[in-house]
């Protein structure tokens, strides 16, 4: 009888102990542990994150970081913290949070356009993925990579076709660059290459010309006409005489790409720069900015006409007046000069 009581006591203690253990386990793994009011929260876990890094980013979102840490340790997550962008839904328990952080890396949409320099591009990308601008510039400037893929220091920005792309937030600078090379090759389809070849231009030369077209007019419907003017000039051996190339030459020489120049002066046309198309024949060594796809396709699909000149149309702002000869152009130009002088735009 005495032995039975002892065994019953032991069983009771075991049952209570098991219950307590089960309660602790249930509390650690399956009790809701979020502490925010929105339906969800986004957390960014950096590469090579430590437990301290994890605590810094998660503690403000959780009711009890210690219980999360205990659950994460038991599930082996703390020894294999994964970088990326993750979603935590309101009311999630620790088990669900760990699972989300382990396998729920969410992509981010990376967008860029109209960047005027590699540094500008790097800054734009660094605001959207983990890689910083210093590592991005280093990857973009890598001479071995450029040479191996048919680019150089002047046309390296041609590699980056403006658009929106999906990336994992923790993409490295080299990973971003490699993806952009694939997108560049995908963009240059056989059809686009054939059109480029028919114009007597290489793809990077098309982009260089497209950058001028892009700067000359923001009107997408006018870009094929402007492209046609420059292609007519190239065929005839004329100087391109594109004001945006002179403006770029000034910016490049000063290193200040934020300079605002609304009026090109006659003295600017004497600037000795390979980007000055008033002084040097043919296309500039590379793009003067990052043209968008509509400008590239405008060059590949130019409007056929006999125009060789154009000037801003002061009666239809944003558009231009086109001319077949210098006499017509000078007449149009006089109207523009009167207007710009009246506006007191001197630079």
XYZ file of C-alpha atoms in Angstrom, residues 51-295:
245
model
C 21.744 38.183 -32.179
C 22.158 41.804 -31.059
C 21.265 42.980 -34.564
C 18.236 40.714 -34.487
C 17.158 42.099 -31.113
C 17.574 45.689 -32.311
C 15.178 45.112 -35.215
C 12.700 42.721 -33.597
C 12.367 43.824 -29.981
C 10.232 46.910 -30.827
C 7.805 44.638 -32.717
C 7.490 41.841 -30.150
C 5.782 41.603 -26.796
C 8.577 39.459 -25.347
C 11.878 39.165 -27.177
C 13.258 36.682 -24.617
C 10.587 34.098 -25.405
C 11.188 34.629 -29.128
C 14.912 34.165 -28.590
C 14.288 30.924 -26.710
C 12.018 29.578 -29.467
C 14.439 30.696 -32.195
C 17.321 28.968 -30.407
C 15.390 25.699 -30.042
C 14.482 25.782 -33.745
C 18.145 26.347 -34.722
C 17.485 29.791 -36.207
C 19.965 31.734 -34.063
C 22.858 29.761 -35.520
C 21.643 30.448 -39.070
C 20.131 33.956 -39.173
C 18.996 34.709 -42.710
C 19.281 38.214 -44.171
C 16.440 39.794 -46.105
C 13.117 41.587 -45.925
C 10.423 39.814 -43.939
C 6.799 40.281 -42.965
C 5.435 39.662 -39.492
C 1.650 39.569 -39.247
C -0.168 40.888 -36.200
C -0.896 38.108 -33.695
C 1.828 35.754 -34.922
C 3.354 33.438 -32.325
C 7.072 32.761 -31.989
C 6.909 29.578 -34.021
C 5.271 31.445 -36.906
C 7.674 34.377 -36.620
C 10.709 32.097 -36.786
C 9.262 30.266 -39.785
C 8.614 33.573 -41.539
C 12.163 34.802 -40.867
C 13.581 31.511 -42.050
C 11.784 31.123 -45.376
C 9.712 34.231 -46.099
C 12.301 36.537 -47.698
C 10.209 39.059 -49.633
C 11.414 40.730 -52.846
C 11.527 44.505 -53.196
C 10.719 46.459 -56.327
C 13.782 48.400 -57.466
C 13.125 51.285 -59.852
C 15.474 53.763 -61.487
C 15.503 56.152 -64.434
C 16.986 59.427 -65.666
C 20.196 59.136 -63.647
C 22.950 61.393 -64.988
C 25.949 59.593 -63.538
C 27.065 56.302 -62.067
C 27.213 57.944 -58.643
C 23.602 59.071 -58.984
C 22.595 55.548 -59.990
C 24.452 54.031 -57.038
C 22.733 56.415 -54.629
C 19.347 55.582 -56.104
C 19.903 51.816 -55.839
C 21.421 52.015 -52.352
C 18.159 53.526 -51.099
C 16.310 50.392 -52.207
C 18.567 47.411 -51.407
C 21.092 46.544 -48.705
C 24.226 47.254 -50.768
C 25.613 50.716 -50.041
C 26.561 53.299 -52.662
C 30.317 52.815 -52.139
C 30.170 49.090 -52.939
C 27.806 49.748 -55.850
C 30.106 52.361 -57.421
C 33.050 49.977 -57.037
C 31.081 47.222 -58.802
C 29.904 49.592 -61.555
C 33.466 50.865 -62.137
C 35.126 47.436 -62.177
C 37.328 47.695 -65.278
C 37.716 43.935 -65.721
C 33.960 43.443 -65.671
C 33.417 46.331 -68.095
C 36.033 45.105 -70.555
C 34.798 41.519 -70.422
C 31.284 42.641 -71.338
C 32.018 45.241 -74.017
C 31.757 48.429 -71.958
C 34.203 51.151 -70.949
C 34.357 54.049 -68.520
C 32.466 56.376 -70.887
C 29.533 54.115 -71.712
C 29.230 51.994 -68.547
C 25.886 53.577 -67.639
C 24.486 52.061 -70.870
C 24.350 48.707 -69.095
C 21.509 49.840 -66.838
C 18.176 49.855 -68.666
C 15.693 52.020 -66.708
C 12.730 50.034 -65.445
C 11.304 48.385 -62.334
C 12.808 45.061 -61.283
C 12.293 42.646 -58.406
C 15.286 41.920 -56.176
C 15.806 40.438 -52.765
C 16.668 43.317 -50.432
C 19.942 41.670 -49.370
C 21.277 41.554 -52.961
C 24.979 42.438 -53.108
C 26.463 45.107 -55.373
C 27.921 42.414 -57.637
C 24.611 40.566 -57.595
C 22.778 43.697 -58.709
C 25.308 44.338 -61.479
C 25.096 40.739 -62.709
C 21.310 40.869 -62.848
C 21.464 44.139 -64.808
C 23.786 42.529 -67.347
C 21.191 39.791 -67.880
C 18.452 42.413 -68.250
C 20.582 44.356 -70.748
C 21.095 41.244 -72.873
C 17.400 40.421 -72.592
C 16.463 43.969 -73.674
C 18.611 43.755 -76.799
C 16.461 41.279 -78.642
C 17.307 40.133 -82.169
C 14.749 42.613 -83.479
C 16.337 45.562 -81.675
C 19.811 44.450 -82.761
C 18.673 44.235 -86.384
C 17.231 47.748 -86.223
C 20.436 49.032 -84.643
C 22.536 47.400 -87.350
C 20.305 48.863 -90.083
C 21.079 52.324 -88.677
C 24.795 51.580 -88.769
C 24.985 51.847 -84.992
C 26.047 49.521 -82.195
C 23.651 49.099 -79.252
C 25.766 51.338 -77.013
C 25.798 54.005 -79.733
C 22.016 53.791 -79.953
C 21.860 54.451 -76.206
C 24.277 57.387 -76.532
C 22.056 58.971 -79.183
C 18.921 58.104 -77.202
C 20.336 59.999 -74.226
C 20.499 63.146 -76.385
C 16.967 62.588 -77.673
C 15.785 62.031 -74.092
C 17.309 65.333 -72.980
C 16.037 67.268 -75.983
C 12.369 66.445 -75.446
C 10.245 65.006 -72.679
C 7.410 64.482 -75.162
C 7.377 60.776 -75.988
C 5.400 61.321 -79.184
C 8.027 63.785 -80.452
C 11.075 61.655 -79.752
C 10.997 59.676 -83.049
C 11.009 62.994 -84.953
C 13.964 64.351 -82.947
C 15.784 61.037 -83.408
C 15.198 61.356 -87.149
C 16.849 64.807 -87.175
C 20.020 63.521 -85.554
C 20.162 60.441 -87.751
C 19.779 62.688 -90.821
C 22.712 64.768 -89.590
C 24.843 61.682 -88.972
C 24.149 60.341 -92.459
C 25.080 63.672 -94.017
C 28.251 64.020 -91.953
C 26.987 67.129 -90.164
C 27.868 68.012 -86.583
C 25.114 66.961 -84.218
C 25.222 70.362 -82.484
C 23.135 69.169 -79.558
C 22.915 71.624 -76.654
C 22.429 68.853 -74.036
C 25.886 67.473 -74.886
C 27.437 70.868 -74.154
C 25.586 71.080 -70.848
C 26.831 67.588 -69.962
C 30.407 68.561 -70.891
C 30.197 71.484 -68.460
C 28.840 69.260 -65.694
C 31.467 66.592 -66.329
C 34.308 69.106 -66.201
C 33.088 70.702 -62.975
C 31.965 67.420 -61.432
C 28.721 69.094 -60.401
C 25.908 67.173 -62.064
C 23.307 69.182 -60.154
C 24.161 72.339 -62.093
C 21.093 73.856 -63.735
C 21.776 75.385 -67.152
C 18.737 76.681 -69.025
C 20.629 78.513 -71.744
C 23.753 77.474 -73.626
C 25.967 80.468 -74.400
C 28.180 80.939 -77.452
C 31.300 80.686 -75.297
C 30.151 77.235 -74.133
C 30.266 76.001 -77.719
C 34.050 76.459 -77.730
C 34.569 74.104 -74.818
C 37.159 71.465 -75.684
C 35.415 68.254 -74.707
C 34.686 65.078 -76.704
C 31.118 65.533 -75.491
C 30.829 68.917 -77.215
C 29.012 67.979 -80.419
C 29.402 71.532 -81.720
C 33.146 70.918 -81.854
C 33.523 67.179 -82.445
C 31.780 65.170 -85.167
C 29.752 62.038 -84.583
C 28.319 60.707 -81.364
C 29.783 61.526 -77.942
C 31.903 58.804 -76.278
C 28.951 57.660 -74.194
C 25.499 58.608 -72.945
C 25.053 62.060 -71.424
C 22.363 60.622 -69.143
C 20.372 57.449 -68.716
C 17.726 57.443 -71.470
C 14.452 55.715 -70.823
C 13.166 52.931 -73.051
C 10.923 55.242 -75.090
C 13.975 57.286 -76.127
